[in-house]
Coordinates of C-alpha atoms and ligand atoms in Angstrom, one line a residue:
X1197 CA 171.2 -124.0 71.4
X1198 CA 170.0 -127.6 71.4
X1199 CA 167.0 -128.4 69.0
X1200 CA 163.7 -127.3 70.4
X1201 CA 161.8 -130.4 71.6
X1202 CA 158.4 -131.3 70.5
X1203 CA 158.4 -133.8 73.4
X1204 CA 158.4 -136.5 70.5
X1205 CA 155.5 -135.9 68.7
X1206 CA 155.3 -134.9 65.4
X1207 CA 153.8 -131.9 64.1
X1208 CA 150.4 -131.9 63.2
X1209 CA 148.5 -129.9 60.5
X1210 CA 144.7 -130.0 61.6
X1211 CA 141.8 -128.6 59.9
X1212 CA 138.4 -127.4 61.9
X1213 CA 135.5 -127.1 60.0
X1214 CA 132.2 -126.5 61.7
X1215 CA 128.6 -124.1 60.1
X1216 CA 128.6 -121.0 62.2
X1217 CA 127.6 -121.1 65.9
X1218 CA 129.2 -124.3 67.0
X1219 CA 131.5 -122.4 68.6
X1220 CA 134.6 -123.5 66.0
X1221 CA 136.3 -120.0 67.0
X1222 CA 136.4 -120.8 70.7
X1223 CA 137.7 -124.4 70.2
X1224 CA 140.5 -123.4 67.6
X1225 CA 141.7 -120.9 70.3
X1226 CA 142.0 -123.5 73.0
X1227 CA 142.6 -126.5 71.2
X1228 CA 145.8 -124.4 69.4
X1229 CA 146.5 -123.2 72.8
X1230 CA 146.7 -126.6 74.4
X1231 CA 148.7 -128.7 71.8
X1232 CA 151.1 -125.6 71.3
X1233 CA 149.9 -125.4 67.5
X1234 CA 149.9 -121.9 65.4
X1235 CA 146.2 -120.9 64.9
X1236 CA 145.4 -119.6 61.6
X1237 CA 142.8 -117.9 60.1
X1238 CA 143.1 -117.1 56.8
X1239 CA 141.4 -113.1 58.1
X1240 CA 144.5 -112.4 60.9
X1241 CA 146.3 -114.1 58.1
X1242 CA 145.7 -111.7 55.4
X1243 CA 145.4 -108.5 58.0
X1244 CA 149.4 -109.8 59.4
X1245 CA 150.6 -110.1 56.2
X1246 CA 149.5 -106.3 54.8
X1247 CA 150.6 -105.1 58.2
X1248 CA 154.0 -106.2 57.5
X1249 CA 154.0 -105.9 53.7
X1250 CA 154.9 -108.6 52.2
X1251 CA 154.5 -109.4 48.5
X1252 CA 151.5 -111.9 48.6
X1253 CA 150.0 -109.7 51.4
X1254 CA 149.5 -106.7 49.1
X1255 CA 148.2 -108.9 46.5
X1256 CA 146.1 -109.9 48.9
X1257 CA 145.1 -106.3 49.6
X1258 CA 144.4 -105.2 46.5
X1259 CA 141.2 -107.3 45.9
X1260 CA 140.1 -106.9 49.4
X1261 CA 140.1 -103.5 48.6
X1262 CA 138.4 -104.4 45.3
X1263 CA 135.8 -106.0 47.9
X1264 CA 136.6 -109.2 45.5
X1265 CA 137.8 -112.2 47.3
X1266 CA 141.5 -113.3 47.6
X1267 CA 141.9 -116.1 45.1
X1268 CA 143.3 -119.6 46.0
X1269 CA 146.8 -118.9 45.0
X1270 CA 147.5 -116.1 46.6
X1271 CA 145.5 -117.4 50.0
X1272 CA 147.4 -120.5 49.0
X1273 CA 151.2 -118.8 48.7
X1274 CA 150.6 -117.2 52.3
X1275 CA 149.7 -120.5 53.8
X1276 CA 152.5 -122.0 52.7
X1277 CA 155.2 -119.1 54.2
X1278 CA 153.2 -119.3 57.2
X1279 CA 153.6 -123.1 58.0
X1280 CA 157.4 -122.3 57.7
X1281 CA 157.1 -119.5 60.4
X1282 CA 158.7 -120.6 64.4
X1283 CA 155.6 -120.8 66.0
X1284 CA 154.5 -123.0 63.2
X1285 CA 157.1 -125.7 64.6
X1286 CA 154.8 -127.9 66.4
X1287 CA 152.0 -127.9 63.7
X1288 CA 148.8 -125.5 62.7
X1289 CA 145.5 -125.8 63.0
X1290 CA 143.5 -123.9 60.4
X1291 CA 140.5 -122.3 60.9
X1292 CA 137.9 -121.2 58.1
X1293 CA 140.1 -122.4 55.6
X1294 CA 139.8 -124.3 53.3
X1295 CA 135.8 -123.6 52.7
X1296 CA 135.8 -125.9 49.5
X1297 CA 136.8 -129.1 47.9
X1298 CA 139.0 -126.6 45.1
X1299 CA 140.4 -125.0 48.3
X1300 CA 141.1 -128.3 50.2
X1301 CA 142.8 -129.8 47.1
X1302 CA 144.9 -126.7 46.6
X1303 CA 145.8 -126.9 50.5
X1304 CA 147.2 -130.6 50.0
X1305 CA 149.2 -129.2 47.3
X1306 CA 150.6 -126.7 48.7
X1307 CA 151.0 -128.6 52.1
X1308 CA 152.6 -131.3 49.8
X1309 CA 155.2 -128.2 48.6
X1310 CA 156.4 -128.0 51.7
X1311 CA 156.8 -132.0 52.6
X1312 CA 153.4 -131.7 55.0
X1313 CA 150.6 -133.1 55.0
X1314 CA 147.0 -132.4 56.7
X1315 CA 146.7 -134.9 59.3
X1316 CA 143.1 -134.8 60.1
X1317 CA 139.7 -133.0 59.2
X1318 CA 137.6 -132.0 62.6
X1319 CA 134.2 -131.6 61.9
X1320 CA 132.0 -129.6 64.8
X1321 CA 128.5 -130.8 64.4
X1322 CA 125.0 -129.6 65.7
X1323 CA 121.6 -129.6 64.6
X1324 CA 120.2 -126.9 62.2
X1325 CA 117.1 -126.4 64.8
X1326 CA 120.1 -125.9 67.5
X1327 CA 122.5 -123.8 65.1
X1328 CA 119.3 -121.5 63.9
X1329 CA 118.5 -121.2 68.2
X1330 CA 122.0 -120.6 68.8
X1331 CA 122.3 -117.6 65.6
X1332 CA 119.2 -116.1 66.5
X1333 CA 117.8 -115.5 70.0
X1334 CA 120.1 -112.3 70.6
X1335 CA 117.8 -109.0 72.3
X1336 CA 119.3 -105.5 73.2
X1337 CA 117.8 -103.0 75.1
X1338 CA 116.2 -100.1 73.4
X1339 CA 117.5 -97.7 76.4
X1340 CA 120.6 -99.0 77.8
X1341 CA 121.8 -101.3 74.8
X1342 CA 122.2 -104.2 76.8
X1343 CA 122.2 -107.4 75.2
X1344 CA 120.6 -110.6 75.8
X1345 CA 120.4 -114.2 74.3
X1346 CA 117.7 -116.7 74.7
X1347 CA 120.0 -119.6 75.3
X1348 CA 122.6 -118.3 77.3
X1349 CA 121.7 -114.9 78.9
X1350 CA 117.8 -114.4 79.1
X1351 CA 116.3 -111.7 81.0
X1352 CA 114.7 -112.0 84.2
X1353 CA 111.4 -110.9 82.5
X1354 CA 110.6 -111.6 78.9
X1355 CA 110.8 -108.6 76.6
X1356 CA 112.4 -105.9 79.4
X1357 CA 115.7 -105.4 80.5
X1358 CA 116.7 -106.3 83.9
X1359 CA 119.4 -103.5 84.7
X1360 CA 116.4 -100.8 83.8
X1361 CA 113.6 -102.1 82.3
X1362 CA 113.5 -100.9 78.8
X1363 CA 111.8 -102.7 76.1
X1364 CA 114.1 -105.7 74.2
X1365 CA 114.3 -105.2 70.4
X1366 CA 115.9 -107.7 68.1
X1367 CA 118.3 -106.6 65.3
X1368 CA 117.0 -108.1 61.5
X1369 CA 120.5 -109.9 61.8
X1370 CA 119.4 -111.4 65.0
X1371 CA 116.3 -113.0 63.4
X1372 CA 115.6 -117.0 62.7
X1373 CA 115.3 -116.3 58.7
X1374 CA 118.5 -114.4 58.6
X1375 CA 120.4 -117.4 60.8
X1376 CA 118.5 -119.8 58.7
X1377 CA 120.4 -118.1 55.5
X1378 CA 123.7 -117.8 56.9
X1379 CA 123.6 -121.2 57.8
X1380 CA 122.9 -122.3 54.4
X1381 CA 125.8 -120.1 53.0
X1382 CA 128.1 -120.7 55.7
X1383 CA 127.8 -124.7 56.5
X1384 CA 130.4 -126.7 55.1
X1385 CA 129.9 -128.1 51.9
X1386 CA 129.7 -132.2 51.5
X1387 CA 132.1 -132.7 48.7
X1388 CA 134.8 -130.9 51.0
X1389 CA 133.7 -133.5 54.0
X1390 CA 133.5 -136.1 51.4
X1391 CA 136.9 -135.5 50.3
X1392 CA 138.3 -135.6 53.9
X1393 CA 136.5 -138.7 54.3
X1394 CA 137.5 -140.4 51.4
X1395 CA 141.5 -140.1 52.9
X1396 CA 140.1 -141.7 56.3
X1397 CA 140.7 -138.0 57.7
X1398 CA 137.3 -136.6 58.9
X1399 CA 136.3 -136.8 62.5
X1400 CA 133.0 -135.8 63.7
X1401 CA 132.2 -134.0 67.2
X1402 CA 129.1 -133.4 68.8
X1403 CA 129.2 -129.5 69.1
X1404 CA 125.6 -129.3 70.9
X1405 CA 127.6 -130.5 74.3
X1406 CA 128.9 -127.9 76.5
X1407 CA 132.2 -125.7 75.4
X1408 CA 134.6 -128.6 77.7
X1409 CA 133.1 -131.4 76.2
X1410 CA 133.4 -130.3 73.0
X1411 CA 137.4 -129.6 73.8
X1412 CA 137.6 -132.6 75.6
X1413 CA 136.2 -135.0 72.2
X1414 CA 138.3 -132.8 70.1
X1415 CA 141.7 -133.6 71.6
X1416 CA 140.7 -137.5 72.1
X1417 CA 140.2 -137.4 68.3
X1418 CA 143.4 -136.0 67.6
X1419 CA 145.0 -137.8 70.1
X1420 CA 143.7 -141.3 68.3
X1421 CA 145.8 -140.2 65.2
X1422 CA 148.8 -138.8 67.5
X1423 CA 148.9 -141.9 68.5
X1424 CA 149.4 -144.2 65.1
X1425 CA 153.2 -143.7 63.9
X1426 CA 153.2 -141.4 60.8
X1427 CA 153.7 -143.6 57.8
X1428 CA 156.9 -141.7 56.6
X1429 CA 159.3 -139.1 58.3
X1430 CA 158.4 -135.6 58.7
X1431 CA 161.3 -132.6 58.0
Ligands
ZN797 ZN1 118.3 -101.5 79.5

């Protein structure tokens, strides 16, 4: 069997980064999809890895099951065997990980074990007026347990529910104050952009477009650094 082709392009090791409700899940999936790159999530990452048991998976398991979180080595280790795996060939694009600059750094070392590299930071952006609006805003039926959103799904009539007219409720979750805090806890910290953008590897994408634009800026991006020769050889 003849080499598999990667129709002449290298592979590529992308990072997404993005606050909560930007829609970074979506993207990964198609963007990953599209360029033929694994998509990994350090979560299915860690939940493969103790369904097959490997060593650094039940490591791994053993402080989730602590509730504690997995520390960088370990998370670090798994990344490493998973850039080596087949459908790793044409590149990866991680998702949710790293989350700060001790993780990045510990990523380029470990990318660095393995003779890669991370080729470029994506950064999905939006307001914190549009993230909060985009968190928030969700309604379910008392009755039926329907559920509605503000933005994308509102009912016909404000405060009942169109298939039988109960009374909308929100959940505490659901609520501006708690979207507000998750944002704060969950928005990507500036020394970790700062340390993408000190390597001339941080791109910036106007998330509050719709889903297709979003894509469509996304692969242009990467397709501006596809398209400068790497400076040395890949394995
Ligand atoms: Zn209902």
């Amino acid at each position: 069997m003849t080499q598999t082709t990667n129709g002449g392009r290298r592979a590529l090791y992308l990072i997404l980064l993005g606050p909560p409700g930007t829609g970074k899940g979506t993207q990964a999936k198609l963007i990953a999809e599209r360029l033929g790159l694994a998509h990994v999530s350090t979560g299915d990452m860690f939940r493969e890895a103790v369904a097959q048991g490997s060593e650094l998976g039940l490591r791994a398991k053993a402080y989730m099951d602590r509730g504690e979180l997995v520390p960088d080595d370990v998370t670090i280790g798994m990344l490493e065997e998973r850039v080596r795996q087949p459908d790793a060939q044409l590149g990866v694009l991680f998702d949710g990980y790293p989350r700060t600059l001790q993780q990045a750094q510990a990523l380029d070392e470990g990318l660095a074990r393995q003779g890669r590299a991370a080729d470029l930071a994506l950064l999905i952006t939006a307001s914190d007026e549009e993230i909060v609006r985009r968190l928030s805003g969700r309604w379910l039926c008392r009755n039926c347990g329907e559920i509605y959103h503000e933005l994308t799904r509102p009912p016909r009539n404000a405060g009942a529910c169109d298939a039988c007219g109960g009374a909308l409720y929100q959940r505490d979750d659901d609520k501006p104050k708690v979207a507000r805090q998750r944002l704060e806890k969950q928005r990507p910290p500036e020394a970790l952009l700062a340390h993408y953008r000190a390597q001339g590897k941080l791109a910036e994408v106007d998330g509050q477009q719709p889903v297709e634009a979003v894509t469509r800026d996304l692969l242009a991006a990467i397709e501006r650094l596809a398209a400068v020769p790497s400076s040395k050889p890949r394995p």
